[in-house]
Amino acid sequence: MATHYVVREVNRADPSVIADLRTAGVAAAHEAAGRIGLLGPSIEARLPGSAIAGSAVTVSCHPGDNLMIHAAVEICHPGDVLVVTTTSPSTDGMFGDLLATSLVARGVVGLVIDAGVRDITSLRGMEFPVWSRAVHAQGTVKASPGSVNIPVVAAGQLVRGGDIVIADDDGVCVLPATRGATVAAAAAKRLANEAEKREKLAAGVLGVDMYNLRPLLADLGVEYVDRLPPDHDQP
């Protein structure tokens, strides 16, 4: 018989680092980290406008069975993000407003689930941030063993207990806790640089000039002409 674990303790990043990454957002953190950590775009925000960051508590469930989500609740600390996966693909509604109520009581800041959620109107009314593969009313059982805080794969991305999870309308990014401070500092520099570029673009400077792209276009054989020649092949 396979062994299943509920791991009570994981190493979490400093709360101030997590807060800085939440401010930076998914896109900046992903770029600053070297373009790593993104979950696939099948995981979508269900409460538009939400932006969270926290330490991952991971859950591996049997598809159609949310027993291990219930087991994970007591392991969560304030500021955590619950990351739920299934051992084979599933869109069943494994999470709803009752579990959300329990997580809120533990101080959990949001859910990322590579499966389905339901009670979506209630979840939005609670303003509980959720990123999921599907919204589906299909119910689940509580019968099969799984594990908490073991490494899991969510939408193609490896997630370990204690990893930093950043989520907003751009998607979800996961980073090792040990890289949090370095990435947060790099993201802050990136955002400051983007602010300068935004001012230039707003003043009318063109991207091709700001990034010095005209020589590249010429090297690639791109020509500027006022009109196409009459004998040019049309698409």
Short mmCIF file of C-alpha atoms in Angstrom, two decimals:
data_model
loop_
_atom_site.label_atom_id
_atom_site.label_comp_id
_atom_site.label_asym_id
_atom_site.label_seq_id
_atom_site.Cartn_x
_atom_site.Cartn_y
_atom_site.Cartn_z
CA MET A 1 0.00 0.00 0.00
CA ALA A 2 1.26 3.47 -0.89
CA THR A 3 2.22 5.73 1.98
CA HIS A 4 0.41 9.03 2.38
CA TYR A 5 1.55 11.93 4.53
CA VAL A 6 0.21 15.04 6.21
CA VAL A 7 3.37 17.09 6.73
CA ARG A 8 2.75 19.62 9.47
CA GLU A 9 5.75 21.93 9.06
CA VAL A 10 7.35 23.60 6.03
CA ASN A 11 9.91 26.39 5.69
CA ARG A 12 8.17 29.65 4.85
CA ALA A 13 9.63 32.86 3.43
CA ASP A 14 9.79 36.08 5.43
CA PRO A 15 6.38 37.81 5.44
CA SER A 16 7.93 41.09 4.26
CA VAL A 17 9.40 39.36 1.20
CA ILE A 18 6.03 37.80 0.42
CA ALA A 19 4.37 41.22 0.74
CA ASP A 20 6.91 42.75 -1.67
CA LEU A 21 6.22 40.01 -4.24
CA ARG A 22 2.48 40.57 -3.92
CA THR A 23 3.06 44.25 -4.70
CA ALA A 24 5.30 43.35 -7.65
CA GLY A 25 2.68 41.03 -9.15
CA VAL A 26 2.91 37.88 -11.23
CA ALA A 27 4.33 39.31 -14.45
CA ALA A 28 7.16 41.27 -12.81
CA ALA A 29 8.05 38.44 -10.42
CA HIS A 30 8.09 35.90 -13.25
CA GLU A 31 10.37 38.07 -15.39
CA ALA A 32 12.63 38.99 -12.45
CA ALA A 33 13.04 35.32 -11.56
CA GLY A 34 14.29 34.47 -15.05
CA ARG A 35 10.91 33.60 -16.55
CA ILE A 36 10.28 30.60 -14.34
CA GLY A 37 7.46 29.44 -12.09
CA LEU A 38 4.30 30.13 -14.10
CA LEU A 39 1.36 27.76 -13.89
CA GLY A 40 -0.33 27.09 -17.21
CA PRO A 41 -3.08 29.46 -18.38
CA SER A 42 -5.77 26.83 -17.74
CA ILE A 43 -5.77 28.09 -14.13
CA GLU A 44 -7.94 31.20 -14.15
CA ALA A 45 -8.82 33.87 -11.61
CA ARG A 46 -12.42 33.53 -10.43
CA LEU A 47 -12.49 36.80 -8.47
CA PRO A 48 -11.17 39.40 -10.95
CA GLY A 49 -9.05 42.10 -9.37
CA SER A 50 -7.64 39.89 -6.64
CA ALA A 51 -3.91 39.90 -5.94
CA ILE A 52 -2.37 37.65 -3.32
CA ALA A 53 0.93 36.15 -2.26
CA GLY A 54 1.62 33.60 0.44
CA SER A 55 3.31 30.35 1.39
CA ALA A 56 2.05 27.22 -0.32
CA VAL A 57 0.34 24.42 1.53
CA THR A 58 0.09 21.69 -1.09
CA VAL A 59 -2.59 19.03 -1.34
CA SER A 60 -2.64 15.90 -3.48
CA CYS A 61 -6.15 14.48 -3.84
CA HIS A 62 -7.81 11.58 -5.59
CA PRO A 63 -9.95 13.05 -8.42
CA GLY A 64 -13.52 13.63 -7.31
CA ASP A 65 -12.53 13.38 -3.64
CA ASN A 66 -11.83 16.36 -1.37
CA LEU A 67 -10.98 14.47 1.83
CA MET A 68 -7.40 15.74 1.86
CA ILE A 69 -8.48 19.37 1.48
CA HIS A 70 -10.29 18.99 4.80
CA ALA A 71 -7.18 17.36 6.27
CA ALA A 72 -5.04 20.26 5.06
CA VAL A 73 -7.07 23.01 6.74
CA GLU A 74 -5.59 22.49 10.21
CA ILE A 75 -2.05 22.61 8.78
CA CYS A 76 -2.56 26.09 7.31
CA HIS A 77 -1.07 29.20 8.90
CA PRO A 78 -2.26 32.79 8.49
CA GLY A 79 -1.02 34.11 5.16
CA ASP A 80 -0.84 30.72 3.46
CA VAL A 81 -2.18 29.83 0.00
CA LEU A 82 -3.75 26.38 -0.42
CA VAL A 83 -2.58 24.68 -3.64
CA VAL A 84 -4.70 21.65 -4.56
CA THR A 85 -3.96 19.05 -7.23
CA THR A 86 -5.44 15.70 -8.24
CA THR A 87 -3.61 12.53 -9.20
CA SER A 88 -5.29 12.50 -12.59
CA PRO A 89 -7.08 15.30 -14.47
CA SER A 90 -10.33 16.49 -12.89
CA THR A 91 -12.75 19.39 -13.21
CA ASP A 92 -15.08 18.27 -10.39
CA GLY A 93 -16.19 20.98 -7.98
CA MET A 94 -13.92 19.97 -5.11
CA PHE A 95 -14.09 23.27 -3.22
CA GLY A 96 -16.97 25.54 -2.23
CA ASP A 97 -18.05 28.18 0.24
CA LEU A 98 -17.98 25.90 3.30
CA LEU A 99 -14.33 25.03 2.84
CA ALA A 100 -13.62 28.68 2.07
CA THR A 101 -15.24 29.66 5.37
CA SER A 102 -12.95 27.21 7.17
CA LEU A 103 -9.86 28.56 5.39
CA VAL A 104 -10.78 32.17 6.16
CA ALA A 105 -10.98 31.23 9.83
CA ARG A 106 -7.38 29.98 9.57
CA GLY A 107 -6.18 33.18 7.87
CA VAL A 108 -5.59 31.58 4.46
CA VAL A 109 -5.43 34.26 1.76
CA GLY A 110 -6.54 32.24 -1.26
CA LEU A 111 -6.83 28.99 -3.19
CA VAL A 112 -5.10 27.69 -6.31
CA ILE A 113 -6.68 24.44 -7.53
CA ASP A 114 -5.92 22.39 -10.61
CA ALA A 115 -9.52 21.15 -10.65
CA GLY A 116 -12.97 22.69 -10.22
CA VAL A 117 -14.71 24.89 -7.68
CA ARG A 118 -18.38 25.56 -7.12
CA ASP A 119 -20.56 27.96 -5.08
CA ILE A 120 -18.84 30.62 -7.14
CA THR A 121 -21.39 33.33 -6.36
CA SER A 122 -20.92 32.75 -2.63
CA LEU A 123 -17.12 32.71 -3.00
CA ARG A 124 -17.27 36.05 -4.80
CA GLY A 125 -19.60 37.40 -2.15
CA MET A 126 -17.05 36.36 0.49
CA GLU A 127 -14.32 37.98 -1.64
CA PHE A 128 -12.28 34.82 -1.23
CA PRO A 129 -9.69 34.71 -4.04
CA VAL A 130 -9.71 31.51 -6.09
CA TRP A 131 -7.73 30.42 -9.15
CA SER A 132 -9.07 27.20 -10.67
CA ARG A 133 -9.14 25.04 -13.79
CA ALA A 134 -12.95 25.03 -13.90
CA VAL A 135 -16.18 26.12 -12.30
CA HIS A 136 -18.30 23.00 -12.08
CA ALA A 137 -21.16 21.98 -9.79
CA GLN A 138 -20.17 18.30 -9.90
CA GLY A 139 -19.95 17.09 -6.31
CA THR A 140 -17.23 15.02 -4.67
CA VAL A 141 -16.83 12.38 -1.97
CA LYS A 142 -14.58 12.08 1.08
CA ALA A 143 -13.16 8.58 0.84
CA SER A 144 -9.65 8.34 -0.63
CA PRO A 145 -6.24 8.98 0.94
CA GLY A 146 -3.82 11.59 -0.35
CA SER A 147 -1.09 13.81 1.04
CA VAL A 148 -0.48 17.32 2.35
CA ASN A 149 2.71 19.32 1.86
CA ILE A 150 4.39 16.93 -0.52
CA PRO A 151 5.70 18.15 -3.92
CA VAL A 152 2.86 18.35 -6.45
CA VAL A 153 2.48 19.45 -10.06
CA ALA A 154 -0.21 22.09 -10.71
CA ALA A 155 -0.90 23.03 -14.33
CA GLY A 156 2.55 21.84 -15.33
CA GLN A 157 4.43 23.58 -12.52
CA LEU A 158 6.18 21.87 -9.60
CA VAL A 159 5.02 23.27 -6.26
CA ARG A 160 6.48 22.39 -2.86
CA GLY A 161 5.13 23.16 0.56
CA GLY A 162 6.49 26.54 1.64
CA ASP A 163 7.05 27.83 -1.89
CA ILE A 164 5.95 31.42 -2.47
CA VAL A 165 2.73 31.63 -4.48
CA ILE A 166 1.91 34.91 -6.25
CA ALA A 167 -1.46 35.18 -8.00
CA ASP A 168 -3.37 37.95 -9.74
CA ASP A 169 -5.31 38.53 -12.94
CA ASP A 170 -2.21 37.60 -14.98
CA GLY A 171 -2.13 34.08 -13.54
CA VAL A 172 -0.15 32.23 -10.87
CA CYS A 173 3.61 32.11 -10.29
CA VAL A 174 5.45 29.90 -7.81
CA LEU A 175 8.97 30.51 -6.50
CA PRO A 176 11.20 28.68 -4.02
CA ALA A 177 11.14 30.42 -0.65
CA THR A 178 14.93 30.71 -0.71
CA ARG A 179 14.79 32.88 -3.85
CA GLY A 180 12.10 35.22 -2.59
CA ALA A 181 14.27 38.11 -1.40
CA THR A 182 16.45 38.12 -4.52
CA VAL A 183 13.46 38.03 -6.85
CA ALA A 184 11.61 40.72 -4.89
CA ALA A 185 14.60 43.08 -5.18
CA ALA A 186 14.96 42.39 -8.91
CA ALA A 187 11.23 42.89 -9.44
CA ALA A 188 11.32 46.26 -7.67
CA LYS A 189 14.13 47.42 -9.99
CA ARG A 190 12.20 46.16 -12.99
CA LEU A 191 9.06 48.06 -11.97
CA ALA A 192 11.05 51.26 -11.45
CA ASN A 193 12.55 50.86 -14.93
CA GLU A 194 9.10 50.26 -16.41
CA ALA A 195 7.81 53.43 -14.76
CA GLU A 196 10.49 55.44 -16.59
CA LYS A 197 9.61 53.77 -19.89
CA ARG A 198 5.91 54.41 -19.32
CA GLU A 199 6.60 58.14 -18.95
CA LYS A 200 8.54 58.19 -22.22
CA LEU A 201 5.84 56.26 -24.10
CA ALA A 202 3.16 58.56 -22.70
CA ALA A 203 5.18 61.53 -23.99
CA GLY A 204 5.07 60.06 -27.50
CA VAL A 205 8.42 58.26 -27.74
CA LEU A 206 8.06 55.17 -29.93
CA GLY A 207 9.03 51.72 -28.72
CA VAL A 208 11.18 51.14 -31.80
CA ASP A 209 13.28 54.15 -30.78
CA MET A 210 13.27 53.63 -27.02
CA TYR A 211 14.50 50.06 -27.48
CA ASN A 212 16.73 50.99 -30.47
CA LEU A 213 14.96 48.46 -32.68
CA ARG A 214 15.44 50.17 -36.05
CA PRO A 215 18.90 48.61 -36.66
CA LEU A 216 17.47 45.18 -35.81
CA LEU A 217 14.59 45.64 -38.24
CA ALA A 218 17.05 46.63 -40.95
CA ASP A 219 19.30 43.64 -40.22
CA LEU A 220 16.26 41.38 -40.51
CA GLY A 221 15.46 42.77 -43.94
CA VAL A 222 12.43 44.81 -42.96
CA GLU A 223 11.99 47.79 -45.32
CA TYR A 224 9.93 50.93 -44.83
CA VAL A 225 8.02 51.99 -47.99
CA ASP A 226 5.19 54.46 -48.47
CA ARG A 227 3.17 52.06 -50.62
CA LEU A 228 3.51 48.53 -51.94
CA PRO A 229 4.76 48.27 -55.52
CA PRO A 230 1.92 47.59 -58.04
CA ASP A 231 3.29 44.15 -58.89
CA HIS A 232 3.68 43.08 -55.25
CA ASP A 233 2.02 39.73 -54.53
CA GLN A 234 -1.05 40.19 -52.41
CA PRO A 235 -1.93 37.69 -49.66
#
